[in-house]
Amino acid sequence: AQSVTQPDIHITVSEGASLELRCNYSYGATPYLFWYVQSPGQGLQLLLKYFSGDTLVQGIKGFEAEFKRSQSSFNLRKPSVHWSDAAEYFCAVGSNYQLIWGAGTKLIIKP
Amino acid sequence: SAVISQKPSRDICQRGTSLTIQCQVDSQVTMMFWYRQQPGQSLTLIATANQGSEATYESGFVIDKFPISRPNLTFSTLTVSNMSPEDSSIYLCSVAGTGRAETQYFGPGTRLLVL
Protein backbone atom coordinates (compact mmCIF):
# COMPACT_ATOMS: atom_id res chain seq x y z
CA ALA A 1 0.00 0.00 0.00
CA GLN A 2 1.15 3.51 -0.73
CA SER A 3 1.75 5.61 2.34
CA VAL A 4 3.72 8.49 3.80
CA THR A 5 4.89 8.45 7.40
CA GLN A 6 5.97 11.46 9.37
CA PRO A 7 6.81 9.77 12.65
CA ASP A 8 7.02 12.93 14.74
CA ILE A 9 3.69 14.62 15.49
CA HIS A 10 5.43 17.45 17.35
CA ILE A 11 9.04 18.58 17.48
CA THR A 12 10.35 21.27 19.82
CA VAL A 13 13.69 22.92 19.11
CA SER A 14 15.42 25.99 20.46
CA GLU A 15 15.80 29.00 18.26
CA GLY A 16 19.14 28.76 16.48
CA ALA A 17 19.33 24.99 16.79
CA SER A 18 19.39 22.62 13.85
CA LEU A 19 16.30 20.80 12.65
CA GLU A 20 15.52 17.54 10.92
CA LEU A 21 11.99 16.44 10.10
CA ARG A 22 11.58 12.87 8.99
CA CYS A 23 9.54 11.52 6.11
CA ASN A 24 9.39 7.90 4.99
CA TYR A 25 7.28 6.58 2.20
CA SER A 26 6.04 3.39 0.65
CA TYR A 27 5.45 3.64 -3.07
CA GLY A 28 5.54 1.33 -6.06
CA ALA A 29 8.04 3.37 -8.03
CA THR A 30 10.26 6.35 -7.37
CA PRO A 31 7.79 9.12 -6.71
CA TYR A 32 8.05 12.82 -6.88
CA LEU A 33 8.63 14.21 -3.38
CA PHE A 34 7.51 17.44 -1.80
CA TRP A 35 7.67 19.35 1.45
CA TYR A 36 5.05 21.98 2.20
CA VAL A 37 4.73 24.32 5.17
CA GLN A 38 1.51 25.62 6.69
CA SER A 39 1.86 28.57 9.02
CA PRO A 40 -0.96 29.21 11.49
CA GLY A 41 -4.08 30.38 9.68
CA GLN A 42 -2.43 30.08 6.27
CA GLY A 43 -2.57 27.84 3.24
CA LEU A 44 0.22 25.52 2.16
CA GLN A 45 3.45 26.87 0.75
CA LEU A 46 5.86 24.72 -1.23
CA LEU A 47 9.26 24.52 0.47
CA LEU A 48 11.02 22.24 -2.00
CA LYS A 49 10.55 19.31 -4.32
CA TYR A 50 12.51 16.42 -5.79
CA PHE A 51 11.84 15.08 -9.24
CA SER A 52 15.20 13.66 -10.33
CA GLY A 53 18.93 14.36 -10.35
CA ASP A 54 20.87 15.57 -7.34
CA THR A 55 19.40 13.91 -4.29
CA LEU A 56 20.11 16.95 -2.08
CA VAL A 57 17.64 19.68 -2.95
CA GLN A 58 17.60 23.24 -1.76
CA GLY A 59 14.41 25.06 -0.99
CA ILE A 60 13.16 28.37 0.24
CA LYS A 61 13.74 29.83 3.70
CA GLY A 62 17.08 27.99 4.08
CA PHE A 63 15.57 24.49 4.04
CA GLU A 64 17.05 21.48 2.27
CA ALA A 65 16.02 17.86 1.92
CA GLU A 66 17.84 14.70 0.97
CA PHE A 67 16.27 11.86 -0.99
CA LYS A 68 17.60 8.45 0.06
CA ARG A 69 16.22 5.79 -2.21
CA SER A 70 17.60 2.89 -0.16
CA GLN A 71 15.80 4.16 2.93
CA SER A 72 12.68 5.45 1.16
CA SER A 73 13.18 8.70 2.99
CA PHE A 74 13.05 12.40 2.20
CA ASN A 75 14.06 14.19 5.38
CA LEU A 76 13.87 17.96 5.70
CA ARG A 77 16.69 19.88 7.37
CA LYS A 78 17.60 23.38 8.39
CA PRO A 79 20.89 24.29 10.08
CA SER A 80 19.49 27.06 12.30
CA VAL A 81 15.80 27.61 12.95
CA HIS A 82 14.14 30.95 13.49
CA TRP A 83 11.03 31.68 15.52
CA SER A 84 9.19 32.32 12.25
CA ASP A 85 9.71 28.67 11.28
CA ALA A 86 7.08 27.61 13.82
CA ALA A 87 4.47 25.93 11.62
CA GLU A 88 3.20 22.57 10.48
CA TYR A 89 5.24 20.73 7.88
CA PHE A 90 3.78 18.21 5.45
CA CYS A 91 5.61 15.69 3.33
CA ALA A 92 3.85 14.51 0.18
CA VAL A 93 4.77 11.96 -2.47
CA GLY A 94 3.20 10.93 -5.73
CA SER A 95 2.97 11.42 -9.43
CA ASN A 96 0.46 12.50 -12.03
CA TYR A 97 -1.24 14.75 -9.53
CA GLN A 98 -2.14 12.00 -7.09
CA LEU A 99 -0.39 13.12 -3.96
CA ILE A 100 -0.19 11.03 -0.82
CA TRP A 101 0.17 13.17 2.27
CA GLY A 102 1.88 12.61 5.57
CA ALA A 103 0.06 13.47 8.78
CA GLY A 104 2.25 16.50 9.36
CA THR A 105 4.80 17.52 11.96
CA LYS A 106 4.16 20.54 14.12
CA LEU A 107 7.35 22.50 14.79
CA ILE A 108 7.52 24.42 18.06
CA ILE A 109 10.34 26.87 18.62
CA LYS A 110 11.63 27.54 22.13
CA PRO A 111 12.99 31.06 22.67
CA SER B 1 3.94 29.90 -9.55
CA ALA B 2 0.29 30.91 -9.86
CA VAL B 3 -1.37 33.30 -7.42
CA ILE B 4 -4.49 31.72 -6.01
CA SER B 5 -7.23 33.39 -4.03
CA GLN B 6 -10.20 31.91 -2.23
CA LYS B 7 -13.45 33.43 -1.05
CA PRO B 8 -14.62 33.53 1.63
CA SER B 9 -11.54 33.24 3.79
CA ARG B 10 -13.68 32.02 6.67
CA ASP B 11 -17.33 31.59 7.54
CA ILE B 12 -19.60 30.40 10.29
CA CYS B 13 -22.69 28.61 9.03
CA GLN B 14 -25.76 26.97 10.46
CA ARG B 15 -26.34 23.28 9.98
CA GLY B 16 -28.53 22.39 7.02
CA THR B 17 -27.36 25.33 4.94
CA SER B 18 -24.94 25.36 2.00
CA LEU B 19 -21.81 27.36 1.31
CA THR B 20 -20.11 27.96 -2.01
CA ILE B 21 -16.35 28.53 -1.97
CA GLN B 22 -14.67 30.26 -4.87
CA CYS B 23 -11.15 29.68 -6.14
CA GLN B 24 -9.62 32.18 -8.54
CA VAL B 25 -6.23 31.82 -10.26
CA ASP B 26 -4.27 34.59 -11.95
CA SER B 27 -3.32 32.40 -14.91
CA GLN B 28 -4.88 29.61 -16.93
CA VAL B 29 -4.41 26.18 -15.40
CA THR B 30 -5.59 22.80 -16.51
CA MET B 31 -5.81 20.96 -13.22
CA MET B 32 -7.58 22.22 -10.13
CA PHE B 33 -8.04 20.26 -6.96
CA TRP B 34 -10.21 20.62 -3.88
CA TYR B 35 -8.99 19.37 -0.51
CA ARG B 36 -10.44 19.15 2.97
CA GLN B 37 -8.29 19.53 6.06
CA GLN B 38 -10.17 18.61 9.20
CA PRO B 39 -8.98 20.11 12.50
CA GLY B 40 -5.53 18.84 13.37
CA GLN B 41 -5.44 16.53 10.36
CA SER B 42 -3.62 16.24 7.09
CA LEU B 43 -5.11 16.94 3.68
CA THR B 44 -7.73 14.76 2.03
CA LEU B 45 -8.45 15.15 -1.67
CA ILE B 46 -12.13 15.72 -2.36
CA ALA B 47 -12.07 15.94 -6.15
CA THR B 48 -10.13 16.91 -9.25
CA ALA B 49 -11.75 19.54 -11.46
CA ASN B 50 -10.66 19.88 -15.06
CA GLN B 51 -12.19 22.48 -17.31
CA GLY B 52 -14.66 21.04 -19.75
CA SER B 53 -15.25 17.79 -17.93
CA GLU B 54 -17.05 16.50 -14.89
CA ALA B 55 -15.17 16.60 -11.63
CA THR B 56 -13.64 13.33 -10.49
CA TYR B 57 -14.47 12.56 -6.86
CA GLU B 58 -12.38 10.53 -4.45
CA SER B 59 -13.76 7.67 -2.44
CA GLY B 60 -16.00 8.94 0.32
CA PHE B 61 -17.00 12.14 -1.45
CA VAL B 62 -20.08 12.52 -3.63
CA ILE B 63 -21.30 15.15 -6.03
CA ASP B 64 -24.57 15.71 -4.19
CA LYS B 65 -22.69 16.76 -1.08
CA PHE B 66 -19.81 18.59 -2.76
CA PRO B 67 -20.89 19.88 -6.19
CA ILE B 68 -18.06 21.49 -8.13
CA SER B 69 -18.09 23.83 -11.06
CA ARG B 70 -15.18 24.62 -13.39
CA PRO B 71 -16.50 27.09 -15.96
CA ASN B 72 -13.11 28.21 -17.27
CA LEU B 73 -9.36 27.79 -16.87
CA THR B 74 -9.01 30.32 -14.04
CA PHE B 75 -11.99 29.65 -11.77
CA SER B 76 -13.72 26.92 -9.81
CA THR B 77 -16.28 26.63 -7.06
CA LEU B 78 -16.91 24.00 -4.41
CA THR B 79 -20.25 23.89 -2.62
CA VAL B 80 -20.60 22.21 0.73
CA SER B 81 -24.26 21.21 0.85
CA ASN B 82 -26.61 20.50 3.74
CA MET B 83 -23.84 21.16 6.21
CA SER B 84 -23.36 19.48 9.55
CA PRO B 85 -20.79 20.20 12.28
CA GLU B 86 -18.66 17.38 10.84
CA ASP B 87 -18.08 19.57 7.77
CA SER B 88 -16.16 22.08 9.88
CA SER B 89 -12.78 22.11 8.17
CA ILE B 90 -10.38 24.09 6.10
CA TYR B 91 -11.16 23.75 2.40
CA LEU B 92 -8.22 24.30 0.08
CA CYS B 93 -8.00 24.58 -3.65
CA SER B 94 -4.79 23.86 -5.53
CA VAL B 95 -3.68 24.07 -9.14
CA ALA B 96 -1.16 22.30 -11.33
CA GLY B 97 -0.01 22.29 -14.91
CA THR B 98 -0.27 19.48 -17.42
CA GLY B 99 3.19 17.97 -17.30
CA ARG B 100 3.74 14.72 -15.45
CA ALA B 101 6.37 16.29 -13.24
CA GLU B 102 4.12 18.97 -11.87
CA THR B 103 3.80 20.81 -8.60
CA GLN B 104 0.56 21.69 -6.89
CA TYR B 105 0.24 25.23 -5.60
CA PHE B 106 -2.31 26.04 -2.95
CA GLY B 107 -4.69 28.82 -2.17
CA PRO B 108 -4.93 30.30 1.35
CA GLY B 109 -7.89 28.13 2.30
CA THR B 110 -11.43 28.71 3.54
CA ARG B 111 -12.01 28.08 7.23
CA LEU B 112 -15.53 26.80 7.79
CA LEU B 113 -17.25 26.36 11.11
CA VAL B 114 -20.67 24.74 11.14
CA LEU B 115 -22.80 25.22 14.24
PDB file of N, CA and C in Angstrom, chain B residues 18-90:
ATOM      1  N   SER B  18     -26.010  25.655   2.958  1.00  0.00           N
ATOM      2  CA  SER B  18     -24.944  25.358   1.996  1.00  0.00           C
ATOM      3  C   SER B  18     -24.033  26.566   1.847  1.00  0.00           C
ATOM      4  N   LEU B  19     -22.784  26.301   1.528  1.00  0.00           N
ATOM      5  CA  LEU B  19     -21.807  27.364   1.313  1.00  0.00           C
ATOM      6  C   LEU B  19     -21.043  27.083   0.029  1.00  0.00           C
ATOM      7  N   THR B  20     -20.903  28.103  -0.792  1.00  0.00           N
ATOM      8  CA  THR B  20     -20.110  27.964  -2.008  1.00  0.00           C
ATOM      9  C   THR B  20     -18.793  28.697  -1.845  1.00  0.00           C
ATOM     10  N   ILE B  21     -17.705  27.992  -2.089  1.00  0.00           N
ATOM     11  CA  ILE B  21     -16.353  28.530  -1.966  1.00  0.00           C
ATOM     12  C   ILE B  21     -15.802  28.756  -3.370  1.00  0.00           C
ATOM     13  N   GLN B  22     -15.216  29.917  -3.563  1.00  0.00           N
ATOM     14  CA  GLN B  22     -14.671  30.255  -4.866  1.00  0.00           C
ATOM     15  C   GLN B  22     -13.164  30.170  -4.850  1.00  0.00           C
ATOM     16  N   CYS B  23     -12.601  29.742  -5.960  1.00  0.00           N
ATOM     17  CA  CYS B  23     -11.155  29.677  -6.139  1.00  0.00           C
ATOM     18  C   CYS B  23     -10.808  30.355  -7.457  1.00  0.00           C
ATOM     19  N   GLN B  24      -9.990  31.395  -7.373  1.00  0.00           N
ATOM     20  CA  GLN B  24      -9.619  32.184  -8.538  1.00  0.00           C
ATOM     21  C   GLN B  24      -8.102  32.132  -8.720  1.00  0.00           C
ATOM     22  N   VAL B  25      -7.657  31.897  -9.953  1.00  0.00           N
ATOM     23  CA  VAL B  25      -6.226  31.818 -10.258  1.00  0.00           C
ATOM     24  C   VAL B  25      -5.876  32.930 -11.230  1.00  0.00           C
ATOM     25  N   ASP B  26      -4.652  33.446 -11.115  1.00  0.00           N
ATOM     26  CA  ASP B  26      -4.274  34.586 -11.945  1.00  0.00           C
ATOM     27  C   ASP B  26      -3.734  34.175 -13.308  1.00  0.00           C
ATOM     28  N   SER B  27      -3.754  32.882 -13.604  1.00  0.00           N
ATOM     29  CA  SER B  27      -3.318  32.399 -14.908  1.00  0.00           C
ATOM     30  C   SER B  27      -4.118  31.155 -15.259  1.00  0.00           C
ATOM     31  N   GLN B  28      -4.107  30.783 -16.515  1.00  0.00           N
ATOM     32  CA  GLN B  28      -4.878  29.612 -16.930  1.00  0.00           C
ATOM     33  C   GLN B  28      -4.183  28.331 -16.482  1.00  0.00           C
ATOM     34  N   VAL B  29      -4.939  27.457 -15.875  1.00  0.00           N
ATOM     35  CA  VAL B  29      -4.409  26.180 -15.401  1.00  0.00           C
ATOM     36  C   VAL B  29      -5.341  25.068 -15.808  1.00  0.00           C
ATOM     37  N   THR B  30      -4.766  23.929 -16.086  1.00  0.00           N
ATOM     38  CA  THR B  30      -5.588  22.796 -16.506  1.00  0.00           C
ATOM     39  C   THR B  30      -6.204  22.093 -15.312  1.00  0.00           C
ATOM     40  N   MET B  31      -5.359  21.790 -14.335  1.00  0.00           N
ATOM     41  CA  MET B  31      -5.805  20.960 -13.223  1.00  0.00           C
ATOM     42  C   MET B  31      -6.101  21.817 -11.997  1.00  0.00           C
ATOM     43  N   MET B  32      -7.267  21.600 -11.414  1.00  0.00           N
ATOM     44  CA  MET B  32      -7.585  22.219 -10.131  1.00  0.00           C
ATOM     45  C   MET B  32      -8.079  21.125  -9.203  1.00  0.00           C
ATOM     46  N   PHE B  33      -7.731  21.267  -7.959  1.00  0.00           N
ATOM     47  CA  PHE B  33      -8.041  20.256  -6.963  1.00  0.00           C
ATOM     48  C   PHE B  33      -8.720  20.921  -5.774  1.00  0.00           C
ATOM     49  N   TRP B  34      -9.590  20.173  -5.127  1.00  0.00           N
ATOM     50  CA  TRP B  34     -10.206  20.624  -3.877  1.00  0.00           C
ATOM     51  C   TRP B  34      -9.871  19.625  -2.781  1.00  0.00           C
ATOM     52  N   TYR B  35      -9.382  20.176  -1.656  1.00  0.00           N
ATOM     53  CA  TYR B  35      -8.992  19.366  -0.514  1.00  0.00           C
ATOM     54  C   TYR B  35      -9.797  19.785   0.721  1.00  0.00           C
ATOM     55  N   ARG B  36      -9.904  18.856   1.659  1.00  0.00           N
ATOM     56  CA  ARG B  36     -10.436  19.154   2.973  1.00  0.00           C
ATOM     57  C   ARG B  36      -9.348  18.855   4.003  1.00  0.00           C
ATOM     58  N   GLN B  37      -9.225  19.734   4.959  1.00  0.00           N
ATOM     59  CA  GLN B  37      -8.289  19.533   6.063  1.00  0.00           C
ATOM     60  C   GLN B  37      -9.085  19.689   7.351  1.00  0.00           C
ATOM     61  N   GLN B  38      -9.431  18.579   7.951  1.00  0.00           N
ATOM     62  CA  GLN B  38     -10.173  18.610   9.197  1.00  0.00           C
ATOM     63  C   GLN B  38      -9.244  19.028  10.332  1.00  0.00           C
ATOM     64  N   PRO B  39      -9.808  19.552  11.419  1.00  0.00           N
ATOM     65  CA  PRO B  39      -8.980  20.106  12.500  1.00  0.00           C
ATOM     66  C   PRO B  39      -7.884  19.147  12.955  1.00  0.00           C
ATOM     67  N   GLY B  40      -6.653  19.630  12.919  1.00  0.00           N
ATOM     68  CA  GLY B  40      -5.526  18.839  13.370  1.00  0.00           C
ATOM     69  C   GLY B  40      -5.148  17.686  12.470  1.00  0.00           C
ATOM     70  N   GLN B  41      -5.685  17.657  11.270  1.00  0.00           N
ATOM     71  CA  GLN B  41      -5.442  16.535  10.364  1.00  0.00           C
ATOM     72  C   GLN B  41      -4.653  16.971   9.136  1.00  0.00           C
ATOM     73  N   SER B  42      -4.294  15.973   8.353  1.00  0.00           N
ATOM     74  CA  SER B  42      -3.625  16.241   7.088  1.00  0.00           C
ATOM     75  C   SER B  42      -4.672  16.524   6.004  1.00  0.00           C
ATOM     76  N   LEU B  43      -4.224  16.610   4.786  1.00  0.00           N
ATOM     77  CA  LEU B  43      -5.114  16.941   3.679  1.00  0.00           C
ATOM     78  C   LEU B  43      -5.753  15.686   3.092  1.00  0.00           C
ATOM     79  N   THR B  44      -7.008  15.820   2.728  1.00  0.00           N
ATOM     80  CA  THR B  44      -7.729  14.756   2.031  1.00  0.00           C
ATOM     81  C   THR B  44      -8.283  15.332   0.738  1.00  0.00           C
ATOM     82  N   LEU B  45      -7.969  14.683  -0.375  1.00  0.00           N
ATOM     83  CA  LEU B  45      -8.450  15.152  -1.667  1.00  0.00           C
ATOM     84  C   LEU B  45      -9.936  14.857  -1.802  1.00  0.00           C
ATOM     85  N   ILE B  46     -10.697  15.899  -2.124  1.00  0.00           N
ATOM     86  CA  ILE B  46     -12.127  15.720  -2.364  1.00  0.00           C
ATOM     87  C   ILE B  46     -12.359  15.343  -3.822  1.00  0.00           C
ATOM     88  N   ALA B  47     -11.807  16.158  -4.729  1.00  0.00           N
ATOM     89  CA  ALA B  47     -12.065  15.939  -6.152  1.00  0.00           C
ATOM     90  C   ALA B  47     -11.051  16.698  -6.993  1.00  0.00           C
ATOM     91  N   THR B  48     -10.942  16.248  -8.229  1.00  0.00           N
ATOM     92  CA  THR B  48     -10.133  16.911  -9.249  1.00  0.00           C
ATOM     93  C   THR B  48     -11.082  17.546 -10.253  1.00  0.00           C
ATOM     94  N   ALA B  49     -10.844  18.808 -10.564  1.00  0.00           N
ATOM     95  CA  ALA B  49     -11.748  19.535 -11.461  1.00  0.00           C
ATOM     96  C   ALA B  49     -10.977  20.018 -12.671  1.00  0.00           C
ATOM     97  N   ASN B  50     -11.264  19.435 -13.813  1.00  0.00           N
ATOM     98  CA  ASN B  50     -10.658  19.879 -15.061  1.00  0.00           C
ATOM     99  C   ASN B  50     -11.694  20.625 -15.877  1.00  0.00           C
ATOM    100  N   GLN B  51     -11.268  21.686 -16.506  1.00  0.00           N
ATOM    101  CA  GLN B  51     -12.189  22.481 -17.305  1.00  0.00           C
ATOM    102  C   GLN B  51     -12.727  21.661 -18.464  1.00  0.00           C
ATOM    103  N   GLY B  52     -14.029  21.727 -18.641  1.00  0.00           N
ATOM    104  CA  GLY B  52     -14.659  21.042 -19.754  1.00  0.00           C
ATOM    105  C   GLY B  52     -15.053  19.604 -19.480  1.00  0.00           C
ATOM    106  N   SER B  53     -14.842  19.141 -18.261  1.00  0.00           N
ATOM    107  CA  SER B  53     -15.254  17.787 -17.932  1.00  0.00           C
ATOM    108  C   SER B  53     -15.813  17.743 -16.526  1.00  0.00           C
ATOM    109  N   GLU B  54     -16.493  16.671 -16.220  1.00  0.00           N
ATOM    110  CA  GLU B  54     -17.047  16.502 -14.888  1.00  0.00           C
ATOM    111  C   GLU B  54     -15.923  16.309 -13.877  1.00  0.00           C
ATOM    112  N   ALA B  55     -16.150  16.796 -12.686  1.00  0.00           N
ATOM    113  CA  ALA B  55     -15.165  16.604 -11.626  1.00  0.00           C
ATOM    114  C   ALA B  55     -15.072  15.120 -11.272  1.00  0.00           C
ATOM    115  N   THR B  56     -13.883  14.711 -10.905  1.00  0.00           N
ATOM    116  CA  THR B  56     -13.636  13.328 -10.488  1.00  0.00           C
ATOM    117  C   THR B  56     -13.518  13.297  -8.978  1.00  0.00           C
ATOM    118  N   TYR B  57     -14.407  12.571  -8.309  1.00  0.00           N
ATOM    119  CA  TYR B  57     -14.465  12.558  -6.856  1.00  0.00           C
ATOM    120  C   TYR B  57     -13.706  11.363  -6.290  1.00  0.00           C
ATOM    121  N   GLU B  58     -13.080  11.586  -5.157  1.00  0.00           N
ATOM    122  CA  GLU B  58     -12.380  10.529  -4.447  1.00  0.00           C
ATOM    123  C   GLU B  58     -13.376   9.716  -3.631  1.00  0.00           C
ATOM    124  N   SER B  59     -12.920   8.547  -3.233  1.00  0.00           N
ATOM    125  CA  SER B  59     -13.761   7.669  -2.438  1.00  0.00           C
ATOM    126  C   SER B  59     -14.199   8.382  -1.163  1.00  0.00           C
ATOM    127  N   GLY B  60     -15.477   8.311  -0.875  1.00  0.00           N
ATOM    128  CA  GLY B  60     -16.004   8.936   0.323  1.00  0.00           C
ATOM    129  C   GLY B  60     -16.599  10.315   0.088  1.00  0.00           C
ATOM    130  N   PHE B  61     -16.453  10.823  -1.112  1.00  0.00           N
ATOM    131  CA  PHE B  61     -17.000  12.143  -1.455  1.00  0.00           C
ATOM    132  C   PHE B  61     -17.935  11.989  -2.651  1.00  0.00           C
ATOM    133  N   VAL B  62     -19.087  12.641  -2.581  1.00  0.00           N
ATOM    134  CA  VAL B  62     -20.084  12.519  -3.634  1.00  0.00           C
ATOM    135  C   VAL B  62     -20.505  13.887  -4.138  1.00  0.00           C
ATOM    136  N   ILE B  63     -20.960  13.894  -5.374  1.00  0.00           N
ATOM    137  CA  ILE B  63     -21.300  15.147  -6.034  1.00  0.00           C
ATOM    138  C   ILE B  63     -22.473  15.839  -5.361  1.00  0.00           C
ATOM    139  N   ASP B  64     -23.406  15.086  -4.826  1.00  0.00           N
ATOM    140  CA  ASP B  64     -24.569  15.708  -4.192  1.00  0.00           C
ATOM    141  C   ASP B  64     -24.170  16.518  -2.975  1.00  0.00           C
ATOM    142  N   LYS B  65     -23.152  16.091  -2.283  1.00  0.00           N
ATOM    143  CA  LYS B  65     -22.687  16.761  -1.084  1.00  0.00           C
ATOM    144  C   LYS B  65     -21.701  17.878  -1.414  1.00  0.00           C
ATOM    145  N   PHE B  66     -20.866  17.645  -2.413  1.00  0.00           N
ATOM    146  CA  PHE B  66     -19.806  18.593  -2.765  1.00  0.00           C
ATOM    147  C   PHE B  66     -19.832  18.903  -4.264  1.00  0.00           C
ATOM    148  N   PRO B  67     -20.883  19.540  -4.765  1.00  0.00           N
ATOM    149  CA  PRO B  67     -20.892  19.878  -6.192  1.00  0.00           C
ATOM    150  C   PRO B  67     -19.797  20.870  -6.534  1.00  0.00           C
ATOM    151  N   ILE B  68     -19.179  20.665  -7.677  1.00  0.00           N
ATOM    152  CA  ILE B  68     -18.061  21.489  -8.128  1.00  0.00           C
ATOM    153  C   ILE B  68     -18.363  22.028  -9.513  1.00  0.00           C
ATOM    154  N   SER B  69     -18.018  23.268  -9.721  1.00  0.00           N
ATOM    155  CA  SER B  69     -18.090  23.833 -11.064  1.00  0.00           C
ATOM    156  C   SER B  69     -16.701  24.259 -11.512  1.00  0.00           C
ATOM    157  N   ARG B  70     -16.467  24.190 -12.820  1.00  0.00           N
ATOM    158  CA  ARG B  70     -15.183  24.617 -13.392  1.00  0.00           C
ATOM    159  C   ARG B  70     -15.502  25.246 -14.739  1.00  0.00           C
ATOM    160  N   PRO B  71     -16.008  26.487 -14.715  1.00  0.00           N
ATOM    161  CA  PRO B  71     -16.501  27.088 -15.962  1.00  0.00           C
ATOM    162  C   PRO B  71     -15.406  27.534 -16.922  1.00  0.00           C
ATOM    163  N   ASN B  72     -14.194  27.786 -16.403  1.00  0.00           N
ATOM    164  CA  ASN B  72     -13.106  28.209 -17.275  1.00  0.00           C
ATOM    165  C   ASN B  72     -11.770  27.811 -16.651  1.00  0.00           C
ATOM    166  N   LEU B  73     -10.688  28.247 -17.290  1.00  0.00           N
ATOM    167  CA  LEU B  73      -9.359  27.785 -16.872  1.00  0.00           C
ATOM    168  C   LEU B  73      -8.790  28.557 -15.694  1.00  0.00           C
ATOM    169  N   THR B  74      -9.530  29.530 -15.156  1.00  0.00           N
ATOM    170  CA  THR B  74      -9.015  30.315 -14.035  1.00  0.00           C
ATOM    171  C   THR B  74      -9.923  30.286 -12.810  1.00  0.00           C
ATOM    172  N   PHE B  75     -10.991  29.539 -12.831  1.00  0.00           N
ATOM    173  CA  PHE B  75     -11.989  29.653 -11.770  1.00  0.00           C
ATOM    174  C   PHE B  75     -12.658  28.307 -11.482  1.00  0.00           C
ATOM    175  N   SER B  76     -12.959  28.092 -10.206  1.00  0.00           N
ATOM    176  CA  SER B  76     -13.719  26.916  -9.812  1.00  0.00           C
ATOM    177  C   SER B  76     -14.472  27.231  -8.529  1.00  0.00           C
ATOM    178  N   THR B  77     -15.564  26.526  -8.323  1.00  0.00           N
ATOM    179  CA  THR B  77     -16.285  26.634  -7.058  1.00  0.00           C
ATOM    180  C   THR B  77     -16.527  25.250  -6.483  1.00  0.00           C
ATOM    181  N   LEU B  78     -16.550  25.199  -5.171  1.00  0.00           N
ATOM    182  CA  LEU B  78     -16.909  24.004  -4.407  1.00  0.00           C
ATOM    183  C   LEU B  78     -18.051  24.400  -3.491  1.00  0.00           C
ATOM    184  N   THR B  79     -19.139  23.658  -3.536  1.00  0.00           N
ATOM    185  CA  THR B  79     -20.253  23.892  -2.623  1.00  0.00           C
ATOM    186  C   THR B  79     -20.288  22.782  -1.586  1.00  0.00           C
ATOM    187  N   VAL B  80     -20.399  23.173  -0.343  1.00  0.00           N
ATOM    188  CA  VAL B  80     -20.601  22.213   0.735  1.00  0.00           C
ATOM    189  C   VAL B  80     -22.089  22.278   1.066  1.00  0.00           C
ATOM    190  N   SER B  81     -22.803  21.197   0.780  1.00  0.00           N
ATOM    191  CA  SER B  81     -24.261  21.213   0.845  1.00  0.00           C
ATOM    192  C   SER B  81     -24.766  20.594   2.139  1.00  0.00           C
ATOM    193  N   ASN B  82     -25.930  21.088   2.577  1.00  0.00           N
ATOM    194  CA  ASN B  82     -26.605  20.503   3.740  1.00  0.00           C
ATOM    195  C   ASN B  82     -25.600  20.239   4.858  1.00  0.00           C
ATOM    196  N   MET B  83     -24.988  21.301   5.306  1.00  0.00           N
ATOM    197  CA  MET B  83     -23.843  21.159   6.206  1.00  0.00           C
ATOM    198  C   MET B  83     -24.212  20.647   7.576  1.00  0.00           C
ATOM    199  N   SER B  84     -23.276  19.944   8.165  1.00  0.00           N
ATOM    200  CA  SER B  84     -23.362  19.481   9.550  1.00  0.00           C
ATOM    201  C   SER B  84     -22.064  19.886  10.245  1.00  0.00           C
ATOM    202  N   PRO B  85     -22.031  19.824  11.575  1.00  0.00           N
ATOM    203  CA  PRO B  85     -20.792  20.200  12.278  1.00  0.00           C
ATOM    204  C   PRO B  85     -19.566  19.409  11.812  1.00  0.00           C
ATOM    205  N   GLU B  86     -19.787  18.191  11.316  1.00  0.00           N
ATOM    206  CA  GLU B  86     -18.664  17.378  10.840  1.00  0.00           C
ATOM    207  C   GLU B  86     -18.005  17.968   9.592  1.00  0.00           C
ATOM    208  N   ASP B  87     -18.662  18.908   8.943  1.00  0.00           N
ATOM    209  CA  ASP B  87     -18.079  19.570   7.772  1.00  0.00           C
ATOM    210  C   ASP B  87     -17.162  20.722   8.157  1.00  0.00           C
ATOM    211  N   SER B  88     -17.066  21.021   9.432  1.00  0.00           N
ATOM    212  CA  SER B  88     -16.157  22.076   9.883  1.00  0.00           C
ATOM    213  C   SER B  88     -14.727  21.678   9.555  1.00  0.00           C
ATOM    214  N   SER B  89     -14.103  22.450   8.689  1.00  0.00           N
ATOM    215  CA  SER B  89     -12.783  22.105   8.165  1.00  0.00           C
ATOM    216  C   SER B  89     -12.199  23.330   7.484  1.00  0.00           C
ATOM    217  N   ILE B  90     -10.959  23.158   7.047  1.00  0.00           N
ATOM    218  CA  ILE B  90     -10.381  24.094   6.095  1.00  0.00           C
ATOM    219  C   ILE B  90     -10.521  23.454   4.715  1.00  0.00           C
TER     220      ILE B  90
END
